[in-house]
């Protein structure tokens, strides 16, 4: 693409300034590709942008509903199993003495996010028999054994849930590293909680955690026999979610251009 074409595209008011600064880079699932300059400059194309954006909005809306149901079920399961969800499990994750670059890596949030990434790998390794040859080739026969289920629709739900878990598996850690690093670098004791970059990164991590919780809820529906180990993953993620909210109390209120507010150009 030549310079003139880039300049012309950048002046197009349909694009939301800076929308790509606080997104999850999952363009294929993004509800704003038609408003994103970064997407327009890239080579990726996934069909008609506007109809895809609508489909993606519906996808995330459905997942947000699953998130709420999963949290309710998690509370019930924790009560039944005697798990204290109010505990953040900080004993084993207490920050280690460190400074500079290492401080972010050793922060309890980043360490918990790293452990989550490992838990995901371990779970999928242990569940490989359920997934046939690979995650792209989900074993629908398993689903056919479940009564009153449309295997095609449910298979798509499971496949999408796995995609969500895998997309955010390491991104949660990366975003939290950026958030913690930024917070440690913020020298001024008085900073704007609502507009700091660290809050923005923490918000992206929180959304990734919420969506991962919902996706695990969906996976749990399909594999009730793996309830116990999925519960471990969910408890870990839920504690991470609340830990991040505690460290970044302004994160949820951070306004991401486009995603949280209609841009002036719209
Ligand atoms: S805002 Fe959407 S389209 Fe643009 S880079 Fe981020 S995920 Fe991709």
PDB file of N, CA and C in Angstrom, residues 18 21-23 178 183 192-204 206-207 248-257 259-261:
ATOM      1  N   UNK A  18      -7.418   5.259  17.513  1.00  0.00           N
ATOM      2  CA  UNK A  18      -6.784   4.493  18.603  1.00  0.00           C
ATOM      3  C   UNK A  18      -7.548   3.268  19.067  1.00  0.00           C
ATOM      4  N   UNK A  21      -5.558   0.269  20.197  1.00  0.00           N
ATOM      5  CA  UNK A  21      -4.616   0.350  21.320  1.00  0.00           C
ATOM      6  C   UNK A  21      -5.017  -0.531  22.501  1.00  0.00           C
ATOM      7  N   UNK A  22      -6.314  -0.770  22.639  1.00  0.00           N
ATOM      8  CA  UNK A  22      -6.775  -1.578  23.784  1.00  0.00           C
ATOM      9  C   UNK A  22      -7.693  -2.700  23.325  1.00  0.00           C
ATOM     10  N   UNK A  23      -7.325  -3.335  22.216  1.00  0.00           N
ATOM     11  CA  UNK A  23      -8.111  -4.477  21.748  1.00  0.00           C
ATOM     12  C   UNK A  23      -7.325  -5.755  22.042  1.00  0.00           C
ATOM     13  N   UNK A 178       2.187  -5.901  31.046  1.00  0.00           N
ATOM     14  CA  UNK A 178       2.207  -4.506  30.601  1.00  0.00           C
ATOM     15  C   UNK A 178       1.548  -3.604  31.656  1.00  0.00           C
ATOM     16  N   UNK A 183       2.195   0.290  35.845  1.00  0.00           N
ATOM     17  CA  UNK A 183       1.847   0.798  37.180  1.00  0.00           C
ATOM     18  C   UNK A 183       3.116   1.066  38.002  1.00  0.00           C
ATOM     19  N   UNK A 192      -4.253   9.758  37.137  1.00  0.00           N
ATOM     20  CA  UNK A 192      -5.666   9.603  36.814  1.00  0.00           C
ATOM     21  C   UNK A 192      -6.016   8.127  36.663  1.00  0.00           C
ATOM     22  N   UNK A 193      -6.748   7.586  37.626  1.00  0.00           N
ATOM     23  CA  UNK A 193      -7.100   6.160  37.619  1.00  0.00           C
ATOM     24  C   UNK A 193      -7.823   5.748  36.346  1.00  0.00           C
ATOM     25  N   UNK A 194      -8.587   6.680  35.757  1.00  0.00           N
ATOM     26  CA  UNK A 194      -9.438   6.297  34.648  1.00  0.00           C
ATOM     27  C   UNK A 194      -8.738   6.347  33.295  1.00  0.00           C
ATOM     28  N   UNK A 195      -7.629   7.037  33.208  1.00  0.00           N
ATOM     29  CA  UNK A 195      -7.033   7.192  31.891  1.00  0.00           C
ATOM     30  C   UNK A 195      -5.596   6.713  31.805  1.00  0.00           C
ATOM     31  N   UNK A 196      -5.148   5.942  32.803  1.00  0.00           N
ATOM     32  CA  UNK A 196      -3.777   5.482  32.711  1.00  0.00           C
ATOM     33  C   UNK A 196      -3.714   4.259  31.798  1.00  0.00           C
ATOM     34  N   UNK A 197      -2.586   4.147  31.119  1.00  0.00           N
ATOM     35  CA  UNK A 197      -2.402   3.029  30.202  1.00  0.00           C
ATOM     36  C   UNK A 197      -2.452   1.700  30.946  1.00  0.00           C
ATOM     37  N   UNK A 198      -1.952   1.707  32.194  1.00  0.00           N
ATOM     38  CA  UNK A 198      -1.947   0.445  32.942  1.00  0.00           C
ATOM     39  C   UNK A 198      -3.373  -0.023  33.217  1.00  0.00           C
ATOM     40  N   UNK A 199      -4.282   0.907  33.498  1.00  0.00           N
ATOM     41  CA  UNK A 199      -5.687   0.525  33.685  1.00  0.00           C
ATOM     42  C   UNK A 199      -6.260  -0.049  32.388  1.00  0.00           C
ATOM     43  N   UNK A 200      -5.883   0.561  31.260  1.00  0.00           N
ATOM     44  CA  UNK A 200      -6.368   0.076  29.960  1.00  0.00           C
ATOM     45  C   UNK A 200      -5.907  -1.352  29.704  1.00  0.00           C
ATOM     46  N   UNK A 201      -4.627  -1.619  29.982  1.00  0.00           N
ATOM     47  CA  UNK A 201      -4.112  -2.982  29.771  1.00  0.00           C
ATOM     48  C   UNK A 201      -4.758  -3.952  30.744  1.00  0.00           C
ATOM     49  N   UNK A 202      -4.950  -3.492  32.002  1.00  0.00           N
ATOM     50  CA  UNK A 202      -5.587  -4.366  32.999  1.00  0.00           C
ATOM     51  C   UNK A 202      -7.023  -4.678  32.566  1.00  0.00           C
ATOM     52  N   UNK A 203      -7.697  -3.691  31.965  1.00  0.00           N
ATOM     53  CA  UNK A 203      -9.071  -3.946  31.510  1.00  0.00           C
ATOM     54  C   UNK A 203      -9.100  -5.000  30.404  1.00  0.00           C
ATOM     55  N   UNK A 204      -8.160  -4.907  29.478  1.00  0.00           N
ATOM     56  CA  UNK A 204      -8.108  -5.907  28.408  1.00  0.00           C
ATOM     57  C   UNK A 204      -7.867  -7.301  29.018  1.00  0.00           C
ATOM     58  N   UNK A 206      -8.721  -8.221  32.063  1.00  0.00           N
ATOM     59  CA  UNK A 206      -9.941  -8.621  32.777  1.00  0.00           C
ATOM     60  C   UNK A 206     -10.998  -9.170  31.819  1.00  0.00           C
ATOM     61  N   UNK A 207     -11.124  -8.524  30.672  1.00  0.00           N
ATOM     62  CA  UNK A 207     -12.103  -9.003  29.690  1.00  0.00           C
ATOM     63  C   UNK A 207     -11.687 -10.395  29.187  1.00  0.00           C
ATOM     64  N   UNK A 248      -6.049  -3.034  40.392  1.00  0.00           N
ATOM     65  CA  UNK A 248      -6.404  -1.962  39.451  1.00  0.00           C
ATOM     66  C   UNK A 248      -7.882  -1.591  39.630  1.00  0.00           C
ATOM     67  N   UNK A 249      -8.198  -0.872  40.707  1.00  0.00           N
ATOM     68  CA  UNK A 249      -9.610  -0.576  40.964  1.00  0.00           C
ATOM     69  C   UNK A 249     -10.255   0.284  39.875  1.00  0.00           C
ATOM     70  N   UNK A 250      -9.445   0.984  39.080  1.00  0.00           N
ATOM     71  CA  UNK A 250     -10.020   1.830  38.031  1.00  0.00           C
ATOM     72  C   UNK A 250     -10.127   1.141  36.680  1.00  0.00           C
ATOM     73  N   UNK A 251      -9.682  -0.116  36.608  1.00  0.00           N
ATOM     74  CA  UNK A 251      -9.588  -0.772  35.296  1.00  0.00           C
ATOM     75  C   UNK A 251     -10.941  -0.972  34.621  1.00  0.00           C
ATOM     76  N   UNK A 252     -11.914  -1.459  35.356  1.00  0.00           N
ATOM     77  CA  UNK A 252     -13.216  -1.740  34.731  1.00  0.00           C
ATOM     78  C   UNK A 252     -13.838  -0.472  34.142  1.00  0.00           C
ATOM     79  N   UNK A 253     -13.535   0.680  34.751  1.00  0.00           N
ATOM     80  CA  UNK A 253     -14.145   1.940  34.281  1.00  0.00           C
ATOM     81  C   UNK A 253     -13.347   2.588  33.154  1.00  0.00           C
ATOM     82  N   UNK A 254     -12.191   2.037  32.840  1.00  0.00           N
ATOM     83  CA  UNK A 254     -11.374   2.599  31.763  1.00  0.00           C
ATOM     84  C   UNK A 254     -12.175   2.562  30.458  1.00  0.00           C
ATOM     85  N   UNK A 255     -12.133   3.662  29.719  1.00  0.00           N
ATOM     86  CA  UNK A 255     -12.884   3.723  28.460  1.00  0.00           C
ATOM     87  C   UNK A 255     -11.958   3.394  27.294  1.00  0.00           C
ATOM     88  N   UNK A 256     -12.209   2.268  26.654  1.00  0.00           N
ATOM     89  CA  UNK A 256     -11.427   1.907  25.462  1.00  0.00           C
ATOM     90  C   UNK A 256     -12.080   2.560  24.252  1.00  0.00           C
ATOM     91  N   UNK A 257     -11.287   3.275  23.444  1.00  0.00           N
ATOM     92  CA  UNK A 257     -11.889   3.930  22.278  1.00  0.00           C
ATOM     93  C   UNK A 257     -12.689   2.915  21.451  1.00  0.00           C
ATOM     94  N   UNK A 259     -14.751   0.526  21.776  1.00  0.00           N
ATOM     95  CA  UNK A 259     -15.372  -0.611  22.448  1.00  0.00           C
ATOM     96  C   UNK A 259     -16.292  -0.167  23.594  1.00  0.00           C
ATOM     97  N   UNK A 260     -15.882   0.919  24.285  1.00  0.00           N
ATOM     98  CA  UNK A 260     -16.668   1.342  25.446  1.00  0.00           C
ATOM     99  C   UNK A 260     -17.406   2.649  25.204  1.00  0.00           C
ATOM    100  N   UNK A 261     -17.111   3.318  24.117  1.00  0.00           N
ATOM    101  CA  UNK A 261     -17.732   4.616  23.886  1.00  0.00           C
ATOM    102  C   UNK A 261     -17.807   4.879  22.393  1.00  0.00           C
TER     103      UNK A 261
END
